[in-house]
Short mmCIF file of C-alpha atoms in Angstrom, two decimals:
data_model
loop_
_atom_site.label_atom_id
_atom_site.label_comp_id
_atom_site.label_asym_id
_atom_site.label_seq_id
_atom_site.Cartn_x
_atom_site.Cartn_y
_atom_site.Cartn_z
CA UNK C 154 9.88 -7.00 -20.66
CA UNK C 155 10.08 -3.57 -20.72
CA UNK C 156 10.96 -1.27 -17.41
CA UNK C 157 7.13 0.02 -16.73
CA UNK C 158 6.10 -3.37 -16.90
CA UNK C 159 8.54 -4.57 -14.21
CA UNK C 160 7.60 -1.45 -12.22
CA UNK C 161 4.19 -2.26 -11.94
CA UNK C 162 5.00 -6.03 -11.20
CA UNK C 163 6.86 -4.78 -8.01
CA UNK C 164 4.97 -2.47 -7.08
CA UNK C 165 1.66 -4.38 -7.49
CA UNK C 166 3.79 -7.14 -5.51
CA UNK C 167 4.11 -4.88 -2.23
CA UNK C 168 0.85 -3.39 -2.19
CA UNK C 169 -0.09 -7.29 -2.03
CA UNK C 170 1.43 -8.00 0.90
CA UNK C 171 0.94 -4.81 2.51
CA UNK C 172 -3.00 -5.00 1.97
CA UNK C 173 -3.07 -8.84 3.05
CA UNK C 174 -1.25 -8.22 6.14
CA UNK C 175 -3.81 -5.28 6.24
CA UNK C 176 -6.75 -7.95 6.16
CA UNK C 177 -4.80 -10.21 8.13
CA UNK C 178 -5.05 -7.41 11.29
CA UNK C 179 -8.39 -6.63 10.48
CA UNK C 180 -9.31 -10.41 11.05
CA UNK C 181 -7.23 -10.73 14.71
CA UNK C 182 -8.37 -7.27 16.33
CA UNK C 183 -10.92 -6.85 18.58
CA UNK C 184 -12.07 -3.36 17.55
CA UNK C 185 -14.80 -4.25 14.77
CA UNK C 186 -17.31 -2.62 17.10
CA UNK C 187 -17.17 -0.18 20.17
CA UNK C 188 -19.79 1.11 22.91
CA UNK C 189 -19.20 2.82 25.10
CA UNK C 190 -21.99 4.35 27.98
CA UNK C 191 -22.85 6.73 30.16
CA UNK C 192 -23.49 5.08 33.35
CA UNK C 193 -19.87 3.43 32.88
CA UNK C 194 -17.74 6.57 31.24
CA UNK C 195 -14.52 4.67 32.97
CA UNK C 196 -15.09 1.89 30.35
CA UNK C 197 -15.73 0.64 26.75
CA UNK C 198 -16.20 -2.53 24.99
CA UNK C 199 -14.92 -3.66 22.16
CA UNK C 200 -16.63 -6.41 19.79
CA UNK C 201 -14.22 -8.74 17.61
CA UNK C 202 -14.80 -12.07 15.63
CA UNK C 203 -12.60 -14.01 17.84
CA UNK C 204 -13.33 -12.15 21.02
CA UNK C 205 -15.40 -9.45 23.16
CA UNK C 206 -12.94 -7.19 25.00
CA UNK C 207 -13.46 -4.75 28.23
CA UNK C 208 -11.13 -1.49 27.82
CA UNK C 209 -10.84 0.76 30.67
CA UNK C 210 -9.53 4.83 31.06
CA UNK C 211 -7.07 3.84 33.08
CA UNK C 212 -5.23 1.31 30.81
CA UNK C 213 -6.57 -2.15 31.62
CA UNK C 214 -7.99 -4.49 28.95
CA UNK C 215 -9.80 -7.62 29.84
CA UNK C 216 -10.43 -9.64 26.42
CA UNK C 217 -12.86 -12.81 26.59
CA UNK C 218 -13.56 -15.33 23.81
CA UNK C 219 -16.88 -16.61 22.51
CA UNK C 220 -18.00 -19.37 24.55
CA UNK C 221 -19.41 -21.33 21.74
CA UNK C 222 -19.54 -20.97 17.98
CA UNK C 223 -22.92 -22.03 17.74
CA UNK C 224 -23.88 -19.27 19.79
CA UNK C 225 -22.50 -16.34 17.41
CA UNK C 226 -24.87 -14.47 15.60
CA UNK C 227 -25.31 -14.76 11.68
CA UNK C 228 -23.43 -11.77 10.92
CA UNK C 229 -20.17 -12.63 13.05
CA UNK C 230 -20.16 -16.33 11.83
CA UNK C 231 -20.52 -14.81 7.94
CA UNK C 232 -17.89 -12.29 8.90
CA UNK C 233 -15.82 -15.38 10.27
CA UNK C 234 -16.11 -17.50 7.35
CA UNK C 235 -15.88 -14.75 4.49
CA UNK C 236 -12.48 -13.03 6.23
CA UNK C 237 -10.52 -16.46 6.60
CA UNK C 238 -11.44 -17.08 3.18
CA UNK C 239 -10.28 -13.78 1.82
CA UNK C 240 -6.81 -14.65 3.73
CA UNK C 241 -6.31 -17.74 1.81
CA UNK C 242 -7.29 -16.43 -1.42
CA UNK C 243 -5.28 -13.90 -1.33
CA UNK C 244 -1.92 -16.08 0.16
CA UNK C 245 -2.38 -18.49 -2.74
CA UNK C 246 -3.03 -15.33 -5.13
CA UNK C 247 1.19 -14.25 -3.75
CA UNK C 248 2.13 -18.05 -4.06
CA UNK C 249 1.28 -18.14 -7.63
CA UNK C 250 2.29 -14.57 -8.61
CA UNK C 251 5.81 -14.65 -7.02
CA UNK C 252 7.07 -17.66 -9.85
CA UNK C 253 5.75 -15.15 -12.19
CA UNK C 254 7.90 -12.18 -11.80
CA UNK C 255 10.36 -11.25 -14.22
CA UNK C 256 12.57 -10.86 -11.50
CA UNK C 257 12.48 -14.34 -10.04
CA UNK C 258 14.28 -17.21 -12.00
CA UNK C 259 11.59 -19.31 -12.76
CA UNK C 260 10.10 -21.51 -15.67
CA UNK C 261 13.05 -21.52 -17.42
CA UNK C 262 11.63 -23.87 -20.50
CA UNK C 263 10.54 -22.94 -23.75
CA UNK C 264 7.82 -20.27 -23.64
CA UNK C 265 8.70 -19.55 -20.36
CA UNK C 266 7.01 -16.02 -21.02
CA UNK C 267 3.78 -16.82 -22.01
CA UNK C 268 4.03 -18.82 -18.27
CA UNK C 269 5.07 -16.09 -16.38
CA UNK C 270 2.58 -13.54 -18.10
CA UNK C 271 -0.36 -16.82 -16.85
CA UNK C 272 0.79 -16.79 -13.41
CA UNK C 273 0.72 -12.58 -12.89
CA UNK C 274 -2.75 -12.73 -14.22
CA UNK C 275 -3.89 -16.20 -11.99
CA UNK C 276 -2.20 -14.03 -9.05
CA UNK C 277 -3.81 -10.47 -9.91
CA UNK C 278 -7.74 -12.17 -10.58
CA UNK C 279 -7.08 -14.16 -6.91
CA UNK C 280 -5.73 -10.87 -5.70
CA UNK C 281 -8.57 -8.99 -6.67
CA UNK C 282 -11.29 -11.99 -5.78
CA UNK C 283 -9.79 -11.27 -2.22
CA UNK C 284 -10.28 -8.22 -1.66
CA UNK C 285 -13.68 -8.30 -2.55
CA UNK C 286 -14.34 -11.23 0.01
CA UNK C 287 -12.34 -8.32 2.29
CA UNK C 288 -15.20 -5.46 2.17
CA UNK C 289 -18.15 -7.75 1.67
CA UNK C 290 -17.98 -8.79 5.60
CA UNK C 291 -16.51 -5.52 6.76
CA UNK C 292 -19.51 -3.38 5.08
CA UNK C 293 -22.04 -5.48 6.28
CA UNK C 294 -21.02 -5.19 9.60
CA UNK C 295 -20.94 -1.76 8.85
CA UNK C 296 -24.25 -1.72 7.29
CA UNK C 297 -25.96 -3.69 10.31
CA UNK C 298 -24.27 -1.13 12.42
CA UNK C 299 -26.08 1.78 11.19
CA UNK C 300 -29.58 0.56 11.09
CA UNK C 301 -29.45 -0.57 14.77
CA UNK C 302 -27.66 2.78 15.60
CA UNK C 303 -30.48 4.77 14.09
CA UNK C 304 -33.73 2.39 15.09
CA UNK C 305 -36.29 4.31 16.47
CA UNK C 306 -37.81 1.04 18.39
CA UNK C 307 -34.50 1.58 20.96
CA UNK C 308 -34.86 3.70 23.72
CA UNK C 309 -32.39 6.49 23.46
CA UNK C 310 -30.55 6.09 26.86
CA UNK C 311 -29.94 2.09 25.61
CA UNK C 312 -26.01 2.47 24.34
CA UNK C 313 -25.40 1.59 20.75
CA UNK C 314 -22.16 -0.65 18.81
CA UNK C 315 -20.43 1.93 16.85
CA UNK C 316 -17.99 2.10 14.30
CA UNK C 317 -14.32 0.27 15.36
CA UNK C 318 -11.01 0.82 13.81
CA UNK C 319 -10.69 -2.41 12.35
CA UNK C 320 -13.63 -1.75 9.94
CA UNK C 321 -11.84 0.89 8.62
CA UNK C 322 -8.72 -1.27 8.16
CA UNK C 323 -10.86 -4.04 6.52
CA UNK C 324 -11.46 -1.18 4.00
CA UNK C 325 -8.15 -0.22 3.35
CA UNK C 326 -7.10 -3.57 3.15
CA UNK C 327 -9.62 -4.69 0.37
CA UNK C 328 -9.37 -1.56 -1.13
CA UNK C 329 -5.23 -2.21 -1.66
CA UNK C 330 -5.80 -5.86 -2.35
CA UNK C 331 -7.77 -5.22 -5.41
CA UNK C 332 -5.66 -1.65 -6.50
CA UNK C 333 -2.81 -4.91 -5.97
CA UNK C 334 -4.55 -6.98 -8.73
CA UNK C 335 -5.46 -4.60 -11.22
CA UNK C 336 -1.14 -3.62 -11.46
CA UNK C 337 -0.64 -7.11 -11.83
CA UNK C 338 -3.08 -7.98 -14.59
CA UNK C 339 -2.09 -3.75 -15.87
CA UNK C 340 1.71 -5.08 -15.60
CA UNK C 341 0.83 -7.94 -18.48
CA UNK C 342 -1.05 -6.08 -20.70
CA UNK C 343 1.73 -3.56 -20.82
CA UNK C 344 4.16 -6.19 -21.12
CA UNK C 345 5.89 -6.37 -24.62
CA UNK C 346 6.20 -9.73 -26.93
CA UNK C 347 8.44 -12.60 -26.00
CA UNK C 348 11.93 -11.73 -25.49
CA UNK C 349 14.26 -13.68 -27.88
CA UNK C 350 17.22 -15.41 -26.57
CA UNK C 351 20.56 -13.90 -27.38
CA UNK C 352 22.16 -16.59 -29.44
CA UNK C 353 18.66 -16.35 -31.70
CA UNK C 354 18.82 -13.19 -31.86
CA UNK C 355 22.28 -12.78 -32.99
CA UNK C 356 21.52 -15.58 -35.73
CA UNK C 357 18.46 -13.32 -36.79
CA UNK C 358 20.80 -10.64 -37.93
CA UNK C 359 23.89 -12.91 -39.21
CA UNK C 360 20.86 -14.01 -41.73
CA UNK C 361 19.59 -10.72 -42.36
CA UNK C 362 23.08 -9.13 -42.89
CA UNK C 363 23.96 -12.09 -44.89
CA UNK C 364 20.55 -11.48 -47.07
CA UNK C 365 21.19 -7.95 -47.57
CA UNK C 366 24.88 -8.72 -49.01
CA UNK C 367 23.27 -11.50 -51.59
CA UNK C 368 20.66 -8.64 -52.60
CA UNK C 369 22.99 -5.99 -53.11
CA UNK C 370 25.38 -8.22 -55.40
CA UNK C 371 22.75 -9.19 -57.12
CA UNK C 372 22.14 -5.46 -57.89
CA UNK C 373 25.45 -5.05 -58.55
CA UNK C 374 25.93 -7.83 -61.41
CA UNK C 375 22.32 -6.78 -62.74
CA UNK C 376 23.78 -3.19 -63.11
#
């Protein structure tokens, strides 16, 4: 394999785990949504998938978790279901990808190479698959967001969710996850053929010295 190839592995490889542990944070904070109002400038609240949260000027934070999960709404239960799914897609996209390095001493056997090259792309497809279940829940909450911010049917003094860092994070995150796969599957297709093994290839030119000597005696006794 030549040295871009093994580049891109690596660095498609870190941008993996640096995206999942991105979705991973957007899935644990509370900040998917924020209000905060005028009558109560002194506080905020925070809206999470795990938990609802009560943030203060002067530094407290009071978090609460939902009561029941039959009580969530649609979107926060979709949300739910659609983040812990991209987490395990994308974990079992690094389990299979990490055999499949060139670095890592792995599938040793015959055709070892064609393995290797089956495991990058199995990882970069899962990668990419996973960041896609990343920014479908994350821009629907996003999406929801802005048509209840803008509905004309609320009263303007009623206080609206807004944006929260951890949608922005779910972003990135899905963003990198599938930037991850597409230098994974990029690192294969730039790839070059099968190494040979150094005893066959030392045999490969023992014959073809060996060859050339027969053809130039040949030439030699026909001259």
């Amino acid at each position: 394999m030549d040295t871009c190839a093994c580049a891109l592995e690596l660095l498609g490889m870190l941008v993996y785990v640096g995206a999942w542990l991105c979705a991973l944070t957007t899935t644990l904070l509370p900040q998917w949504l924020t209000m905060s109002t005028a009558l109560l400038p002194v506080e905020s609240y925070e809206l999470g998938l795990w938990e609802t949260c009560v943030v203060q000027d002067v530094g407290g934070m009071e978090c609460r978790a939902y009561d029941s999960l039959l009580g969530l709404s649609s979107d926060l239960k979709l949300a739910r279901i659609l983040m812990c799914a991209s987490l395990a897609v994308g974990m079992l996209g690094m389990l299979v990808a990490i055999p499949g390095l060139y670095l890592v001493n792995s599938c040793k056997e015959r055709g070892s190479f064609r393995t290797k090259r089956t495991l990058i792309i199995m990882g970069g497809v899962l990668g990419m698959i996973s960041g896609v279940l990343c920014l479908i829940p994350v821009s629907y909450m996003a999406h929801l967001t802005v048509i209840r911010f803008f509905d004309d049917k609320i009263p303007d003094v009623v206080p609206r969710w807004e944006f929260g860092d951890a949608l922005f994070c779910g972003w990135i995150g899905g963003f990198l996850l599938i930037v991850a796969g597409l230098l994974l599957v990029t690192s294969c297709l730039c790839s070059q053929a099968e190494p040979q093994p150094v005893l066959q290839r030392r045999y490969h030119v023992m014959s073809t010295d060996v060859s050339f000597r027969k053809r130039s005696e040949l030439l030699a006794s026909s001259l």
